[in-house]
Coordinates of C-alpha atoms in Angstrom, one line a residue:
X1 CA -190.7 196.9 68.1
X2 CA -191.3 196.2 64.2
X3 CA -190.8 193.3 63.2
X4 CA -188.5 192.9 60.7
X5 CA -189.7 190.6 57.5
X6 CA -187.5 187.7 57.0
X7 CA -189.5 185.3 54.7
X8 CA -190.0 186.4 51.3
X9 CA -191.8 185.4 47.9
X10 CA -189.1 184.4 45.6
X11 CA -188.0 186.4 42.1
X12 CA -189.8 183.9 40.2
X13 CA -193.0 183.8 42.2
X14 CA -192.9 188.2 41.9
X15 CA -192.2 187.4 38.1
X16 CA -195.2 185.0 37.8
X17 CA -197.5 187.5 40.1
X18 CA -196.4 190.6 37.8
X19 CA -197.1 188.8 34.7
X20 CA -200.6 187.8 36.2
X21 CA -199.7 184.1 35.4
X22 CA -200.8 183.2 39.1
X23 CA -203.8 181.4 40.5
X24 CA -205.8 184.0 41.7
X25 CA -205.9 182.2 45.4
X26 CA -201.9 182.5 45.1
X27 CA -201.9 186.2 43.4
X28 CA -204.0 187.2 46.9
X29 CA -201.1 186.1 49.3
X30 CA -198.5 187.4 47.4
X31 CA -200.3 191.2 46.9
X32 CA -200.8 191.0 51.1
X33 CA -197.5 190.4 51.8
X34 CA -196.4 193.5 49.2
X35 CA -198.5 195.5 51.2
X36 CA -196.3 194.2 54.3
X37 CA -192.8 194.3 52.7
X38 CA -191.0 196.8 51.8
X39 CA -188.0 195.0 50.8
X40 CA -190.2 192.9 48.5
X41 CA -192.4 195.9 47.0
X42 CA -188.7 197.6 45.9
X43 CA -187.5 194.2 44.4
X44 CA -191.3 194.3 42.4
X45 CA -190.7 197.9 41.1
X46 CA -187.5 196.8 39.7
X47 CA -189.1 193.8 38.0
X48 CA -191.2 195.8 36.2
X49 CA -188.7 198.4 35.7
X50 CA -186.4 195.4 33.5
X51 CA -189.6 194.3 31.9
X52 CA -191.0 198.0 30.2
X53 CA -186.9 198.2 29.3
X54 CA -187.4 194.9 27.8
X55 CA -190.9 196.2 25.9
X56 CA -188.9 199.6 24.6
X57 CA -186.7 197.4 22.9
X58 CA -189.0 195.5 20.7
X59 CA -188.5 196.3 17.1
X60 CA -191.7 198.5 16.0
X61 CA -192.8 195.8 13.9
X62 CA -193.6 194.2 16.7
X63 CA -195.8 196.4 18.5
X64 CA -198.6 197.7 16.6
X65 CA -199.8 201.2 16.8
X66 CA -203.0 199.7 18.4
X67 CA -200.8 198.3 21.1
X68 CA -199.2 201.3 22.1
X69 CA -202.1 203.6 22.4
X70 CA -203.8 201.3 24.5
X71 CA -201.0 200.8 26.8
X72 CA -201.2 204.7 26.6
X73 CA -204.8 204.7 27.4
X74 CA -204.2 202.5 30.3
X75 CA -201.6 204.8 31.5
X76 CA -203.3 207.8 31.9
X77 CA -206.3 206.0 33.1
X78 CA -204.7 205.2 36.2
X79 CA -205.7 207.1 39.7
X80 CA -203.4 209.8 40.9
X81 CA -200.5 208.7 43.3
X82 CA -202.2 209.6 45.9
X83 CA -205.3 208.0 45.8
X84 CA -203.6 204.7 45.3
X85 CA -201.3 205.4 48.4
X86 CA -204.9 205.7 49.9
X87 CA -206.2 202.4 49.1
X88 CA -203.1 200.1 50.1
X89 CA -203.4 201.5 53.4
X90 CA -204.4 198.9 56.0
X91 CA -207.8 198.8 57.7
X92 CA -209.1 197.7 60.6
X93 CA -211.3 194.5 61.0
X94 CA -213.1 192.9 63.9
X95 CA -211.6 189.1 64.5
X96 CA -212.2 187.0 67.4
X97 CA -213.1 190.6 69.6
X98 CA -210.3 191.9 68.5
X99 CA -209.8 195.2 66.2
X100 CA -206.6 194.1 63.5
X101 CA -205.1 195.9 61.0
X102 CA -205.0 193.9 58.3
X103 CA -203.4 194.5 54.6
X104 CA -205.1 196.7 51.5
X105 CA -205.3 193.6 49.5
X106 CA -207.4 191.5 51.9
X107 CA -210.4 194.3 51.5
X108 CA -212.6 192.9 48.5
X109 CA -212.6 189.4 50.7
X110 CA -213.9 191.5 54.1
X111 CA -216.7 192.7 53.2
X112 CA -219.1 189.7 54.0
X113 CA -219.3 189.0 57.9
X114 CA -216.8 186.4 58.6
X115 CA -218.2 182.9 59.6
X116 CA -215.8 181.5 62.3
X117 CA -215.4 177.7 62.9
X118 CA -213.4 177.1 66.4
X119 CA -211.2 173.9 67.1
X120 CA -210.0 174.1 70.7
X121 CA -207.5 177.0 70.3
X122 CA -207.7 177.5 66.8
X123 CA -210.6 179.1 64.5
X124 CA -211.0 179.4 60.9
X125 CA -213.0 181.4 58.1
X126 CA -212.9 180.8 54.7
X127 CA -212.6 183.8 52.4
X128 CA -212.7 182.4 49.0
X129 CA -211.8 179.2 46.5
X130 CA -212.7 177.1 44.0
X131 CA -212.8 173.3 43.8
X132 CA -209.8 172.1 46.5
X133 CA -208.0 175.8 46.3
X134 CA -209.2 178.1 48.9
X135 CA -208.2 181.3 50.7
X136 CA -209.3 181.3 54.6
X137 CA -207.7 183.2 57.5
X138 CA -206.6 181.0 60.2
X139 CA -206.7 182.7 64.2
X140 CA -204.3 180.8 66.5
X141 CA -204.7 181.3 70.3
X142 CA -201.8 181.6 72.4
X143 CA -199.9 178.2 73.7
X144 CA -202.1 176.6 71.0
X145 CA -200.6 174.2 68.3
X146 CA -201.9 173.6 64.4
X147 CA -201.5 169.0 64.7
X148 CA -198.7 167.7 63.1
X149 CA -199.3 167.2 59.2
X150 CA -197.9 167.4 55.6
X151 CA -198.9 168.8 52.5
X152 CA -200.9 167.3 49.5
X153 CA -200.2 170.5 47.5
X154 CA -199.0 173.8 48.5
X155 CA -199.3 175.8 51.6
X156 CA -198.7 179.7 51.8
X157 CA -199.0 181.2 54.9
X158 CA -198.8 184.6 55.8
X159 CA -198.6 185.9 59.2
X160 CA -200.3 189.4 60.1
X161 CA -200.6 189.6 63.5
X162 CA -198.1 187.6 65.9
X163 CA -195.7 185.2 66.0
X164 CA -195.9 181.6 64.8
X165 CA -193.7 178.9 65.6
X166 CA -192.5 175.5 63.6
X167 CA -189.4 173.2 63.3
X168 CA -187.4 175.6 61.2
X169 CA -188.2 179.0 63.0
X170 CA -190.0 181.6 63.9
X171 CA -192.4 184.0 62.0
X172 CA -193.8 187.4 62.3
X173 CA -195.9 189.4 60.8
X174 CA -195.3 190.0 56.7
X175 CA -193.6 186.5 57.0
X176 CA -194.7 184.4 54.4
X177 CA -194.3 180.6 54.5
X178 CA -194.4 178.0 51.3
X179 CA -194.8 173.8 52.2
X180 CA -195.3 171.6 50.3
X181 CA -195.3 168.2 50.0
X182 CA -191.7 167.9 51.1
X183 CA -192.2 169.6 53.8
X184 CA -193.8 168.3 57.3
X185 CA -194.2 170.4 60.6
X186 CA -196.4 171.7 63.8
X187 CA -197.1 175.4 63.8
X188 CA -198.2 176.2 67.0
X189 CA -198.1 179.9 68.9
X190 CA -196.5 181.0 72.7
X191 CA -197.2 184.1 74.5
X192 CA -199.4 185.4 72.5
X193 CA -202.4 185.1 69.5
X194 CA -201.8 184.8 66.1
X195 CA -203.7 185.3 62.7
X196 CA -202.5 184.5 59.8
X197 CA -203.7 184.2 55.7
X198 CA -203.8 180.3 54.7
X199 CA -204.2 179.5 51.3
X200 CA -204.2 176.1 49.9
X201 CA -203.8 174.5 46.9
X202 CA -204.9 170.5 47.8
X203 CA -206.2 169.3 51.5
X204 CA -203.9 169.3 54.5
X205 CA -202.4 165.4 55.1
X206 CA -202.4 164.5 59.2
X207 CA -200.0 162.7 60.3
X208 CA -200.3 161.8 64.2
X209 CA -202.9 159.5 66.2
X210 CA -206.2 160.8 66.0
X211 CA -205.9 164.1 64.6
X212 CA -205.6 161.5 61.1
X213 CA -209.6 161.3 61.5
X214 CA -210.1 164.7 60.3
X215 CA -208.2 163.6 56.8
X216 CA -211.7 163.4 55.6
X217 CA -213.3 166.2 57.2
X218 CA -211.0 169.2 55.8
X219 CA -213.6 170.5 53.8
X220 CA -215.6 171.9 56.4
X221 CA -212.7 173.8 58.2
X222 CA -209.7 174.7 55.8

């Protein structure tokens, strides 16, 4: 059965991803779940529906000549419908022996050989970042649990293969997931494996027994 998307980006964050105004690491996360939502992709082409209503309405003085044959030029620059249909398809990746589909936005962050670090039941590779932001996926095995911890910045997760568990639900794949500092919890899987897209803004913060000793140590693993 397809699972049905429940946990969405809000208006603002589409705004903000439309107007490129996002942290690239952010911008990646939200173009992987459009590619999983079709509820969310609908509520985008609205969004920029109400913005080139808004840009038809500027007096002419305010748009040069210049500026309109350039949006013009980018217009009819585009690729044909059809090709871009092509490239947001999803394609198929080998992760922990196991062939995923994963979304057309991932792609440019594939095409290196992933290097896997493996904690008990869970295993991470980083994809991208800069300074303390970074993009990594994050493969949870089944009956395995993510330690208790908090967050020194934000946390989006998006789930693309699954189910993953917390204190305030459950979440499938297209779900996407936004802690932050307020928020405090224990992912952890059940019957089955789950990968998900992580990205993170500032480290994790552990907050039980000994799992606090890897506080330091995030570098080398998220």
């Amino acid at each position: 059965m397809i699972h049905a998307v429940k946990y969405h980006p809000s208006v603002e964050l589409l705004e903000q991803y439309i107007e490129a105004s996002l942290a690239p690491e952010l911008s990646v996360a939200i173009a992987a779940h459009l590619d999983l939502c079709p509820h969310c992709q609908r509520i985008k082409m609205d969004l920029e529906a109400e913005a080139g209503v808004a840009l038809a309405a500027l007096p002419q003085a305010q748009s040069t000549e210049t500026d309109w044959q350039q949006m013009l030029d980018f217009i009819t620059a585009q690729p044909e419908a059809a090709a871009q249909q092509k490239q947001r398809q999803p394609f198929a990746v080998q992760i922990q022996n196991s062939e995923i589909l994963v979304p057309a936005s991932l792609r440019p962050l594939l095409k290196d050989k992933l290097k896997w670090l493996n904690l008990g039941g869970i295993s991470t590779a980083k994809l991208a970042g800069e300074d303390q932001h970074n993009v990594s996926l994050l493969y949870i095995r089944k009956d395995s649990e993510v330690p208790q911890h908090t967050h020194l910045g934000v946390e989006i997760t998006l789930v693309l293969k699954g189910k993953i568990y917390d204190e305030s639900g459950c979440y499938g794949e297209g779900d996407l997931l936004i802690n932050t500092a307020d928020h405090t919890h224990t992912p952890r899987t059940m019957s089955e494996d789950c990968l998900c897209l992580s990205v993170l803004t500032a480290p994790l913060k552990f907050k039980k027994g000994l799992t606090r000793l890897l506080n330091p140590l995030q570098h080398l693993f998220y």
